[in-house]
Amino acid sequence: MAAQRGQRNGVGPAAPNAAEVTAPIPRVAEVPAARERARAIPEAAVARLAVYLRVLSGLQEQGAGTVSSEELAVAAGVNSAKLRKDLSYIGSYGTRGVGYEVAVLIEEIERILGLTRKHSVAVVGIGNLGHALANYGGFPGRGFPVSALFDIDADLIGVPVGGIPVDHIDDITRVCAEREVSIGVIATPPPAAQGVCDRLVAAGVQCILNFAPVVLQVPDHVEVRKVDLAVELQVLSFHVARRADGPAPASASLNGRVDGMVVS
Amino acid sequence: MAAQRGQRNGVGPAAPNAAEVTAPIPRVAEVPAARERARAIPEAAVARLAVYLRVLSGLQEQGAGTVSSEELAVAAGVNSAKLRKDLSYIGSYGTRGVGYEVAVLIEEIERILGLTRKHSVAVVGIGNLGHALANYGGFPGRGFPVSALFDIDADLIGVPVGGIPVDHIDDITRVCAEREVSIGVIATPPPAAQGVCDRLVAAGVQCILNFAPVVLQVPDHVEVRKVDLAVELQVLSFHVARRADGPAPASASLNGRVDGMVVS
DNA sequence: GTGTGTGAATGCTTTCACAGCA
DNA sequence: TGCTGTGAAAGCATTCACACAC
């Protein structure tokens, strides 16, 4: 009966499935809890908040104390209206006529994104890509320590990659429990992906990042995001093709529309 | 003045930016050209077409001659209405009461996605990730041969990775022209990404796949898609957090909503 | 009967534009 | 005066539901 949901995000449906789960649920009994608010943030906005966070960190390192929505928007590649709307989902932390305090914004976004917790990551499939991922060591932006590696190849078991010894995939349940893994990364060949996914789910992992070019079937409570190289390249290919036979030469440079914004 | 657009896709705004560029442009003078149609396909649908294509290839290998929208939809992780709508963007290739011929659909999707052409890929930044990408060799699903590698590290120049010798980044214009590179992949450290991007653009590359956690500024005619690990993980983190303090335990297993579909 | 193709309806997301506050 | 915060409008994407073709 395995219920199935569209896979969110990314590289695959690089663009699609924005909403799906984040629909502002009416919540019959108004729960007072402070961050029940989190419920109302559209998925599309969540992904952008992560981008704003990175830009803000950069600004902070440069010693910036405040930013305006316009500045931040330009740096993040969105328009300022969208940025303000996104920030409004997490609260009102700006000062009219002035802008936002960088430190405050960083703190609030981190809180909303749950970055105050640590999230242990397990990488399954230590091939080309798995190796590269394991070696990122600590994973982007810290807060995501890689704490377990799995493979099925006997020659790899015990070999340390990026400082972590590889475990056999049969030990996945035990090891994930011991190391409190909350995010599983699948970097196996396609045929193995669904099986690995099932094992991760059985081991209690509820968030999965899938690099295998396969549509995973998971139960409702598991969150999957995917990174799909082939899809990315094919979408780019589509644009190449569109360009080649599509636009009348004259309008070619005009039809990008003004969807970003003009940087002064 | 560098105009700037929201970056499409993915792993970053894993979900967002669905529309942006694909807006069905009214096209004043009805161009008769067969595949002017391509213009009208929403970006979100394009990404899904790539997924359908992969599923169809699998079906074909298994010897399937036809599929119904329902079967294909389940395999691709979407609902059948969406699938039919997506397919309708490329034409009417189904037979009512029967389904779609697998071979026909494959051919049509490949044509729309521009997979009848070959698209040479250049990878810039041969570190951890660049290595892994170069070694994919031929890149996912073929049709995307990696034909150039670049780095700035003198020790790497001339060393073959995945069969291709690494060139110095200063030769990017010449090499890209010689090998007719149409897609550039950026796998450099963040600080180098914008510079590399500018060079690729200067070299005439109009499609870029960006793995660096940086918002690239590009001219209007260049298409960028990004794969952003940090954003992916943070979106997952958000869901972990939402789960932890959000839902009343009782409804926990219900609030996934029926957004996928029930598989029989 | 069966399953496609599609207009119409719904629901998100983005954009606009301005009230309100520092 | 300047910039945030946000209702309202516009634009897309998804879903529904049914006419139509086989």
Coordinates of C-alpha atoms (C1' of nucleotides) in Angstrom, one line a residue:
Chain A
M1 CA 0.0 0.0 0.0
A2 CA 3.0 2.2 0.2
A3 CA 1.6 5.6 -0.1
Q4 CA 3.7 7.8 -2.3
R5 CA 4.4 11.5 -2.5
G6 CA 6.0 13.6 -5.1
Q7 CA 9.6 14.1 -4.2
R8 CA 10.3 17.6 -3.2
N9 CA 12.9 19.7 -4.6
G10 CA 15.5 19.9 -6.6
V11 CA 17.9 19.0 -8.9
G12 CA 15.4 16.7 -10.2
P13 CA 12.2 18.5 -10.6
A14 CA 14.6 21.1 -10.0
A15 CA 11.8 23.5 -9.7
P16 CA 8.6 21.7 -9.0
N17 CA 6.8 20.5 -6.0
A18 CA 7.2 23.7 -4.1
A19 CA 4.2 23.5 -2.0
E20 CA 3.1 20.0 -1.2
V21 CA 3.6 19.7 2.4
T22 CA 3.9 23.2 3.6
A23 CA 0.3 24.2 2.9
P24 CA -0.7 26.5 5.7
I25 CA -2.7 24.0 7.7
P26 CA -5.6 25.7 9.5
R27 CA -4.9 24.0 12.7
V28 CA -8.3 23.9 14.4
A29 CA -7.1 24.6 18.0
E30 CA -4.8 27.6 17.8
V31 CA -1.7 26.2 19.4
P32 CA 0.0 29.0 21.2
A33 CA 3.5 27.4 20.9
A34 CA 5.9 30.1 19.7
R35 CA 7.1 28.4 16.6
E36 CA 4.0 26.8 15.4
R37 CA 4.6 29.6 13.0
A38 CA 7.0 27.2 11.2
R39 CA 4.0 25.4 9.8
A40 CA 3.0 28.3 7.7
I41 CA 6.3 28.8 5.9
P42 CA 6.0 27.8 2.2
E43 CA 8.6 25.2 1.2
A44 CA 9.9 27.6 -1.5
A45 CA 10.6 30.2 1.1
V46 CA 12.4 27.7 3.4
A47 CA 14.9 27.0 0.7
R48 CA 15.5 30.6 0.1
L49 CA 15.9 31.3 3.8
A50 CA 18.9 28.9 3.7
V51 CA 20.4 31.1 0.9
Y52 CA 19.8 34.3 2.8
L53 CA 21.5 32.7 5.8
R54 CA 24.6 32.1 3.8
V55 CA 24.7 35.6 2.4
L56 CA 24.1 37.0 5.8
S57 CA 27.0 35.0 7.2
G58 CA 29.2 36.5 4.5
L59 CA 28.0 40.0 5.4
Q60 CA 28.7 39.4 9.0
E61 CA 32.3 38.3 8.3
Q62 CA 32.7 41.5 6.4
G63 CA 31.6 43.4 9.5
A64 CA 28.2 44.5 8.4
G65 CA 25.9 45.4 11.2
T66 CA 22.7 45.9 9.2
V67 CA 21.3 45.3 5.7
S68 CA 18.4 46.6 3.8
S69 CA 16.0 44.2 2.1
E70 CA 17.3 45.6 -1.2
E71 CA 20.9 44.9 -0.5
L72 CA 20.3 41.4 0.8
A73 CA 17.9 40.7 -2.1
V74 CA 20.5 41.6 -4.7
A75 CA 23.1 39.5 -3.0
A76 CA 20.8 36.5 -2.8
G77 CA 19.6 36.9 -6.4
V78 CA 15.9 37.6 -5.6
N79 CA 13.8 40.7 -5.6
S80 CA 13.3 42.7 -2.5
A81 CA 9.6 42.2 -2.3
K82 CA 10.0 38.4 -2.2
L83 CA 12.8 38.7 0.3
R84 CA 10.7 40.8 2.7
K85 CA 7.8 38.4 2.3
D86 CA 10.0 35.5 3.1
L87 CA 11.4 37.2 6.1
S88 CA 7.9 38.1 7.3
Y89 CA 7.1 34.4 7.6
I90 CA 9.5 34.1 10.4
G91 CA 8.6 37.3 12.2
S92 CA 9.2 41.1 12.2
Y93 CA 12.8 41.6 12.9
G94 CA 13.5 44.7 10.8
T95 CA 13.4 48.3 11.6
R96 CA 11.5 50.6 9.3
G97 CA 13.6 53.2 7.6
V98 CA 16.7 51.3 8.6
G99 CA 16.9 47.6 7.7
Y100 CA 17.7 44.4 9.4
E101 CA 20.3 43.7 12.0
V102 CA 22.5 41.0 10.5
A103 CA 23.1 39.1 13.7
V104 CA 19.4 39.0 14.6
L105 CA 18.4 37.7 11.3
I106 CA 21.1 35.0 11.3
E107 CA 19.9 33.9 14.7
E108 CA 16.2 33.8 13.8
I109 CA 16.8 32.0 10.5
E110 CA 19.0 29.4 12.2
R111 CA 16.3 28.8 14.8
I112 CA 13.6 28.4 12.2
L113 CA 15.7 26.0 10.1
G114 CA 16.5 24.0 13.2
L115 CA 20.2 24.6 12.9
T116 CA 20.5 25.0 16.7
R117 CA 20.4 21.2 16.8
K118 CA 23.1 19.1 15.4
H119 CA 22.1 16.7 12.6
S120 CA 24.2 13.6 12.2
V121 CA 24.5 12.5 8.6
A122 CA 25.1 9.0 7.3
V123 CA 26.3 8.5 3.7
V124 CA 25.4 5.2 2.0
G125 CA 27.4 4.1 -1.0
I126 CA 31.1 5.0 -0.8
G127 CA 31.9 5.2 -4.5
N128 CA 33.0 8.2 -6.5
L129 CA 30.4 10.5 -5.1
G130 CA 30.1 9.0 -1.7
H131 CA 33.9 9.5 -1.3
A132 CA 33.6 13.1 -2.3
L133 CA 30.7 13.7 0.1
A134 CA 32.4 12.0 3.0
N135 CA 35.5 14.2 2.4
Y136 CA 33.5 17.4 2.6
G137 CA 34.1 16.5 6.3
G138 CA 31.5 18.1 8.5
F139 CA 29.4 18.9 5.4
P140 CA 28.6 22.4 4.3
G141 CA 28.3 25.0 6.9
R142 CA 28.9 22.6 9.8
G143 CA 26.0 21.5 12.0
F144 CA 25.9 18.4 9.8
P145 CA 28.7 16.1 10.9
V146 CA 29.1 13.0 8.8
S147 CA 29.0 10.3 11.5
A148 CA 28.5 7.1 9.6
L149 CA 29.5 5.6 6.2
F150 CA 28.0 2.5 4.7
D151 CA 28.8 0.3 1.8
I152 CA 28.3 -3.3 0.8
D153 CA 31.7 -3.9 -0.6
A154 CA 33.8 -6.0 1.8
D155 CA 37.0 -4.4 0.7
L156 CA 35.8 -1.0 1.9
I157 CA 34.5 -2.1 5.4
G158 CA 36.7 -0.6 8.1
V159 CA 38.6 1.7 5.7
P160 CA 38.4 5.2 7.0
V161 CA 37.2 7.8 4.5
G162 CA 37.4 11.4 5.6
G163 CA 38.2 10.1 9.1
I164 CA 35.2 7.8 9.5
P165 CA 35.6 4.0 9.0
V166 CA 33.1 2.5 6.6
D167 CA 30.5 0.1 8.1
H168 CA 28.7 -2.7 6.4
I169 CA 25.3 -1.9 5.3
D170 CA 23.9 -4.8 7.3
D171 CA 24.8 -2.9 10.4
I172 CA 22.9 0.2 9.4
T173 CA 20.1 -0.1 12.0
R174 CA 22.5 -0.5 14.9
V175 CA 25.0 2.1 13.8
C176 CA 22.4 4.7 12.9
A177 CA 20.8 4.3 16.4
E178 CA 24.1 4.5 18.2
R179 CA 25.2 7.6 16.4
E180 CA 21.7 9.2 16.3
V181 CA 21.7 9.7 12.6
S182 CA 18.9 11.9 11.5
I183 CA 19.7 12.4 7.8
G184 CA 20.6 9.7 5.3
V185 CA 22.4 10.4 2.1
I186 CA 22.0 7.9 -0.7
A187 CA 24.9 7.8 -3.1
T188 CA 24.6 4.2 -4.4
P189 CA 24.1 2.9 -7.9
P190 CA 20.5 3.2 -9.0
P191 CA 19.5 -0.4 -8.5
A192 CA 20.5 -0.4 -4.8
A193 CA 18.8 2.9 -3.9
Q194 CA 15.3 1.8 -3.1
G195 CA 16.6 -1.1 -0.9
V196 CA 19.0 1.3 1.0
C197 CA 16.2 3.7 1.4
D198 CA 14.0 1.1 2.9
R199 CA 16.7 0.1 5.3
L200 CA 17.3 3.7 6.3
V201 CA 13.6 4.2 7.0
A202 CA 13.5 0.9 9.0
A203 CA 16.4 2.3 11.0
G204 CA 14.3 5.3 11.9
V205 CA 15.9 7.9 9.6
Q206 CA 13.2 10.3 8.5
C207 CA 15.1 12.6 6.2
I208 CA 16.8 11.4 3.1
L209 CA 18.9 13.2 0.5
N210 CA 19.0 11.1 -2.6
F211 CA 21.7 11.3 -5.3
A212 CA 20.7 8.1 -7.1
P213 CA 18.7 8.7 -10.3
V214 CA 15.7 6.8 -9.0
V215 CA 12.3 7.8 -7.7
L216 CA 12.1 6.6 -4.2
Q217 CA 9.0 5.3 -2.7
V218 CA 8.7 6.2 1.0
P219 CA 6.1 6.3 3.7
D220 CA 4.3 9.6 4.4
H221 CA 6.4 10.6 7.4
V222 CA 9.7 10.5 5.6
E223 CA 11.0 13.5 3.9
V224 CA 13.0 13.0 0.7
R225 CA 14.9 15.5 -1.4
K226 CA 16.8 14.6 -4.4
V227 CA 19.8 15.8 -6.4
D228 CA 19.6 14.5 -9.9
L229 CA 22.4 15.3 -12.2
A230 CA 20.8 13.8 -15.3
V231 CA 17.7 15.9 -14.8
E232 CA 19.7 19.0 -14.4
L233 CA 21.7 18.5 -17.5
Q234 CA 18.6 17.6 -19.5
V235 CA 16.9 20.8 -18.4
L236 CA 19.9 22.7 -19.5
S237 CA 19.8 20.8 -22.8
F238 CA 16.2 21.9 -23.2
H239 CA 17.2 25.5 -22.9
V240 CA 20.0 25.0 -25.4
A241 CA 17.5 23.5 -27.8
R242 CA 14.9 26.2 -27.2
R243 CA 17.5 28.8 -28.0
A244 CA 18.6 27.0 -31.2
D245 CA 15.3 26.7 -32.9
G246 CA 13.1 28.9 -30.9
P247 CA 13.4 32.7 -30.6
A248 CA 13.4 35.0 -33.5
P249 CA 16.9 36.5 -33.4
A250 CA 15.6 40.0 -32.8
S251 CA 13.9 39.3 -29.5
A252 CA 16.5 36.9 -28.3
S253 CA 18.1 39.2 -25.8
L254 CA 14.8 40.6 -24.6
N255 CA 12.8 37.7 -23.7
G256 CA 14.5 36.9 -20.5
R257 CA 12.0 39.2 -18.9
V258 CA 12.7 41.3 -16.0
D259 CA 12.3 38.6 -13.5
G260 CA 15.3 39.1 -11.5
M261 CA 15.9 42.7 -11.0
V262 CA 18.1 45.4 -12.3
V263 CA 21.1 45.9 -10.2
S264 CA 21.2 49.7 -10.2
Chain B
M1 CA 24.9 46.8 -14.7
A2 CA 24.9 43.1 -14.7
A3 CA 21.2 42.2 -14.8
Q4 CA 20.4 39.3 -12.5
R5 CA 17.9 36.6 -12.4
G6 CA 16.7 34.2 -9.9
Q7 CA 18.6 31.0 -10.2
R8 CA 16.4 28.3 -11.3
N9 CA 15.9 25.0 -9.7
G10 CA 17.1 23.0 -7.4
V11 CA 19.0 21.7 -4.8
G12 CA 19.2 25.1 -3.7
P13 CA 15.9 26.7 -3.8
A14 CA 15.2 23.1 -4.2
A15 CA 11.7 23.9 -4.8
P16 CA 11.3 27.5 -5.7
N17 CA 11.6 29.4 -8.9
A18 CA 9.4 27.1 -10.8
A19 CA 8.2 29.5 -13.3
E20 CA 10.4 32.4 -13.9
V21 CA 11.5 32.0 -17.4
T22 CA 9.1 29.6 -19.0
A23 CA 6.1 31.8 -18.9
P24 CA 4.0 31.0 -22.0
I25 CA 5.1 34.0 -24.0
P26 CA 2.2 35.2 -26.2
R27 CA 4.3 35.5 -29.3
V28 CA 2.7 38.2 -31.3
A29 CA 3.3 36.6 -34.7
E30 CA 2.3 33.0 -34.6
V31 CA 5.4 31.2 -35.7
P32 CA 4.4 28.1 -37.5
A33 CA 7.7 26.3 -36.6
A34 CA 6.9 22.8 -35.3
R35 CA 8.5 23.0 -32.0
E36 CA 7.8 26.6 -31.2
R37 CA 5.6 24.6 -28.8
A38 CA 8.7 24.1 -26.7
R39 CA 8.2 27.7 -25.5
A40 CA 5.0 26.9 -23.7
I41 CA 6.3 24.1 -21.5
P42 CA 6.5 25.2 -17.9
E43 CA 10.0 24.7 -16.4
A44 CA 8.5 22.4 -13.7
A45 CA 7.2 20.2 -16.4
V46 CA 10.5 20.1 -18.2
A47 CA 12.2 18.7 -15.2
R48 CA 9.5 16.1 -14.8
L49 CA 9.8 15.1 -18.5
A50 CA 13.4 14.1 -17.8
V51 CA 12.2 11.9 -15.0
Y52 CA 9.5 10.3 -17.2
L53 CA 12.2 9.7 -19.8
R54 CA 14.3 7.7 -17.4
V55 CA 11.3 5.7 -16.2
L56 CA 10.3 5.0 -19.8
S57 CA 13.8 3.8 -20.7
G58 CA 13.6 1.3 -17.8
L59 CA 10.2 0.1 -19.1
Q60 CA 11.6 -0.3 -22.6
E61 CA 14.4 -2.4 -21.3
Q62 CA 11.9 -4.6 -19.6
G63 CA 10.2 -5.0 -23.0
A64 CA 7.1 -2.9 -22.3
G65 CA 5.4 -1.8 -25.5
T66 CA 2.8 0.6 -24.0
V67 CA 2.0 2.2 -20.7
S68 CA -1.0 4.0 -19.3
S69 CA -0.7 7.3 -17.7
E70 CA -1.5 5.7 -14.4
E71 CA 1.4 3.2 -14.5
L72 CA 3.9 5.7 -15.7
A73 CA 2.7 8.2 -13.1
V74 CA 3.2 5.8 -10.2
A75 CA 6.6 4.8 -11.4
A76 CA 7.6 8.5 -11.7
G77 CA 6.1 9.5 -8.4
V78 CA 3.5 11.9 -9.6
N79 CA -0.2 11.7 -10.1
S80 CA -1.7 10.7 -13.4
A81 CA -3.4 14.0 -14.1
K82 CA -0.1 15.9 -13.8
L83 CA 1.6 13.4 -16.0
R84 CA -1.0 13.7 -18.7
K85 CA -0.9 17.4 -18.5
D86 CA 2.9 17.3 -18.8
L87 CA 2.8 15.0 -21.8
S88 CA 0.1 17.2 -23.4
Y89 CA 2.6 20.0 -23.6
I90 CA 4.7 18.1 -26.0
G91 CA 1.8 16.8 -28.2
S92 CA -0.8 14.1 -28.3
Y93 CA 1.0 10.9 -28.6
G94 CA -1.4 8.6 -26.6
T95 CA -4.2 6.4 -27.8
R96 CA -7.4 6.8 -25.8
G97 CA -8.5 3.6 -24.2
V98 CA -5.0 2.2 -24.6
G99 CA -2.1 4.3 -23.4
Y100 CA 1.2 5.5 -24.8
E101 CA 3.6 3.7 -26.9
V102 CA 6.8 3.6 -24.9
A103 CA 9.1 4.0 -27.9
V104 CA 7.2 7.0 -29.3
L105 CA 7.1 8.8 -26.0
I106 CA 10.9 8.3 -25.5
E107 CA 11.5 9.7 -28.9
E108 CA 9.3 12.7 -28.4
I109 CA 10.7 13.6 -25.0
E110 CA 14.2 13.3 -26.3
R111 CA 13.4 15.6 -29.1
I112 CA 11.9 18.2 -26.9
L113 CA 14.7 18.0 -24.4
G114 CA 17.2 18.5 -27.2
L115 CA 18.8 15.1 -26.5
T116 CA 19.2 14.4 -30.2
R117 CA 22.2 16.8 -30.1
K118 CA 25.3 16.1 -28.1
H119 CA 26.2 18.5 -25.4
S120 CA 29.9 18.7 -24.5
V121 CA 30.5 19.4 -20.8
A122 CA 33.4 21.1 -19.2
V123 CA 34.1 20.7 -15.5
V124 CA 35.9 23.4 -13.7
G125 CA 37.5 22.7 -10.4
I126 CA 39.0 19.3 -10.1
G127 CA 38.8 18.8 -6.3
N128 CA 36.8 16.2 -4.5
L129 CA 33.7 16.8 -6.3
G130 CA 35.2 17.7 -9.7
H131 CA 37.0 14.4 -9.6
A132 CA 33.8 12.5 -8.9
L133 CA 32.0 14.3 -11.7
A134 CA 34.8 13.7 -14.2
N135 CA 34.8 10.0 -13.3
Y136 CA 31.1 9.6 -14.0
G137 CA 32.6 9.5 -17.5
G138 CA 30.2 10.4 -20.2
F139 CA 27.9 11.8 -17.5
P140 CA 24.5 10.4 -16.6
G141 CA 22.6 8.8 -19.4
R142 CA 25.2 9.7 -22.1
G143 CA 24.7 12.5 -24.6
F144 CA 26.7 14.6 -22.2
P145 CA 30.3 13.7 -22.8
V146 CA 32.8 15.4 -20.4
S147 CA 35.2 16.8 -22.9
A148 CA 37.2 19.3 -20.8
L149 CA 38.5 19.7 -17.3
F150 CA 40.0 22.9 -15.8
D151 CA 41.8 23.8 -12.7
I152 CA 44.2 26.5 -11.5
D153 CA 46.5 24.1 -9.6
A154 CA 49.7 23.6 -11.5
D155 CA 50.2 20.1 -10.1
L156 CA 47.0 19.0 -11.8
I157 CA 47.5 20.4 -15.3
G158 CA 48.0 17.6 -17.8
V159 CA 47.0 14.9 -15.3
P160 CA 44.3 12.8 -16.8
V161 CA 41.1 12.4 -14.8
G162 CA 38.6 10.0 -16.1
G163 CA 40.5 9.9 -19.3
I164 CA 40.7 13.6 -19.9
P165 CA 43.8 15.7 -19.1
V166 CA 43.2 18.7 -17.0
D167 CA 43.8 22.1 -18.6
H168 CA 44.7 25.3 -17.0
I169 CA 41.8 27.6 -16.4
D170 CA 43.6 30.4 -18.4
D171 CA 43.0 28.3 -21.5
I172 CA 39.3 28.0 -21.0
T173 CA 38.3 30.2 -23.9
R174 CA 40.4 28.4 -26.4
V175 CA 39.7 24.9 -25.2
C176 CA 35.9 25.5 -24.9
A177 CA 35.8 26.8 -28.4
E178 CA 37.9 23.9 -29.8
R179 CA 35.8 21.3 -28.1
E180 CA 32.5 23.0 -28.6
V181 CA 31.6 23.0 -24.9
S182 CA 28.0 23.9 -24.4
I183 CA 27.6 23.2 -20.7
G184 CA 29.9 24.4 -17.9
V185 CA 30.0 22.7 -14.5
I186 CA 31.4 24.7 -11.6
A187 CA 32.8 22.6 -8.8
T188 CA 35.3 25.1 -7.4
P189 CA 35.6 26.5 -3.9
P190 CA 33.0 29.3 -3.3
P191 CA 35.4 32.3 -3.7
A192 CA 36.4 31.2 -7.2
A193 CA 33.0 30.5 -8.5
Q194 CA 31.9 33.9 -9.8
G195 CA 35.2 34.4 -11.5
V196 CA 35.0 31.0 -13.2
C197 CA 31.5 31.7 -14.2
D198 CA 32.5 35.0 -15.8
R199 CA 35.2 33.2 -17.7
L200 CA 32.8 30.5 -18.9
V201 CA 30.4 33.1 -20.1
A202 CA 33.1 35.0 -21.8
A203 CA 34.1 31.8 -23.5
G204 CA 30.6 31.6 -24.9
V205 CA 29.1 28.9 -22.6
Q206 CA 25.4 29.6 -22.1
C207 CA 24.4 26.9 -19.7
I208 CA 26.0 26.5 -16.3
L209 CA 25.5 23.9 -13.6
N210 CA 26.7 25.4 -10.3
F211 CA 27.8 23.2 -7.4
A212 CA 29.5 26.1 -5.5
P213 CA 27.4 27.5 -2.7
V214 CA 27.3 30.9 -4.2
V215 CA 24.6 32.9 -6.0
L216 CA 26.0 33.6 -9.4
Q217 CA 25.4 36.8 -11.3
V218 CA 25.0 36.2 -15.0
P219 CA 23.7 38.0 -18.0
D220 CA 20.2 37.3 -19.1
H221 CA 21.0 35.0 -21.9
V222 CA 22.8 32.5 -19.7
E223 CA 21.0 29.7 -18.0
V224 CA 22.1 28.7 -14.5
R225 CA 21.0 25.8 -12.5
K226 CA 22.4 25.1 -9.1
V227 CA 23.0 22.1 -6.8
D228 CA 23.4 23.3 -3.3
L229 CA 24.1 20.7 -0.6
A230 CA 23.9 23.1 2.2
V231 CA 20.5 24.3 1.2
E232 CA 19.2 20.7 0.8
L233 CA 20.4 19.7 4.2
Q234 CA 19.0 22.8 5.8
V235 CA 15.6 22.2 4.3
L236 CA 15.7 18.7 5.7
S237 CA 16.8 20.1 9.0
F238 CA 13.8 22.4 8.9
H239 CA 11.5 19.4 8.5
V240 CA 13.2 17.6 11.4
A241 CA 12.6 20.7 13.6
R242 CA 9.0 21.1 12.4
R243 CA 8.4 17.6 13.4
A244 CA 10.0 17.9 16.7
D245 CA 8.0 20.8 18.1
G246 CA 5.2 21.1 15.6
P247 CA 2.5 18.5 15.3
A248 CA 0.3 17.3 18.0
P249 CA 1.3 13.7 18.4
A250 CA -2.1 12.4 17.5
S251 CA -2.2 13.8 14.0
A252 CA 1.5 13.1 13.4
S253 CA 0.9 10.4 10.9
L254 CA -2.0 12.0 9.3
N255 CA -0.8 15.4 8.3
G256 CA 1.2 14.3 5.4
R257 CA -2.0 14.9 3.5
V258 CA -2.9 12.8 0.5
D259 CA -0.7 14.7 -1.9
G260 CA 0.9 11.9 -3.6
M261 CA -1.5 9.2 -4.4
V262 CA -2.5 5.9 -3.1
V263 CA -0.8 3.1 -5.0
S264 CA -3.7 0.8 -5.4
Chain C
dG1 C1' -15.6 0.0 -21.3
dT2 C1' -11.2 2.2 -21.0
dG3 C1' -7.9 5.8 -20.7
dT4 C1' -6.4 10.1 -23.1
dG5 C1' -6.6 15.1 -23.6
dT6 C1' -8.1 19.4 -21.7
dG7 C1' -11.1 23.3 -20.1
dA8 C1' -12.3 24.9 -15.6
dA9 C1' -11.4 25.3 -10.8
dT10 C1' -8.4 25.5 -7.0
dG11 C1' -4.5 26.7 -4.5
dC12 C1' 0.3 28.5 -4.2
dT13 C1' 3.7 31.8 -5.1
dT14 C1' 5.2 36.0 -6.6
dT15 C1' 4.6 40.8 -7.4
dC16 C1' 2.5 45.2 -6.5
dA17 C1' 1.9 49.1 -4.0
dC18 C1' 1.2 51.5 0.0
dA19 C1' 0.2 52.2 5.0
dG20 C1' 2.8 52.7 8.9
dC21 C1' 6.7 53.3 11.8
dA22 C1' 11.5 54.9 13.0
Chain D
dT1 C1' 12.3 60.7 4.4
dG2 C1' 13.3 55.8 4.0
dC3 C1' 12.4 51.2 4.4
dT4 C1' 9.8 47.5 6.4
dG5 C1' 5.6 44.7 6.6
dT6 C1' 1.6 43.2 4.4
dG7 C1' -3.1 43.2 2.2
dA8 C1' -4.6 42.7 -2.5
dA9 C1' -3.8 41.5 -7.3
dA10 C1' -1.7 38.8 -10.7
dG11 C1' 0.5 34.8 -12.4
dC12 C1' 1.6 29.8 -12.4
dA13 C1' 1.1 25.1 -11.3
dT14 C1' -1.7 21.4 -9.9
dT15 C1' -5.9 19.0 -9.6
dC16 C1' -10.5 17.9 -11.0
dA17 C1' -13.7 16.0 -13.9
dC18 C1' -15.6 14.9 -18.1
dA19 C1' -16.0 14.9 -23.3
dC20 C1' -14.1 12.2 -26.7
dA21 C1' -11.8 8.6 -29.2
dC22 C1' -10.6 3.8 -29.6

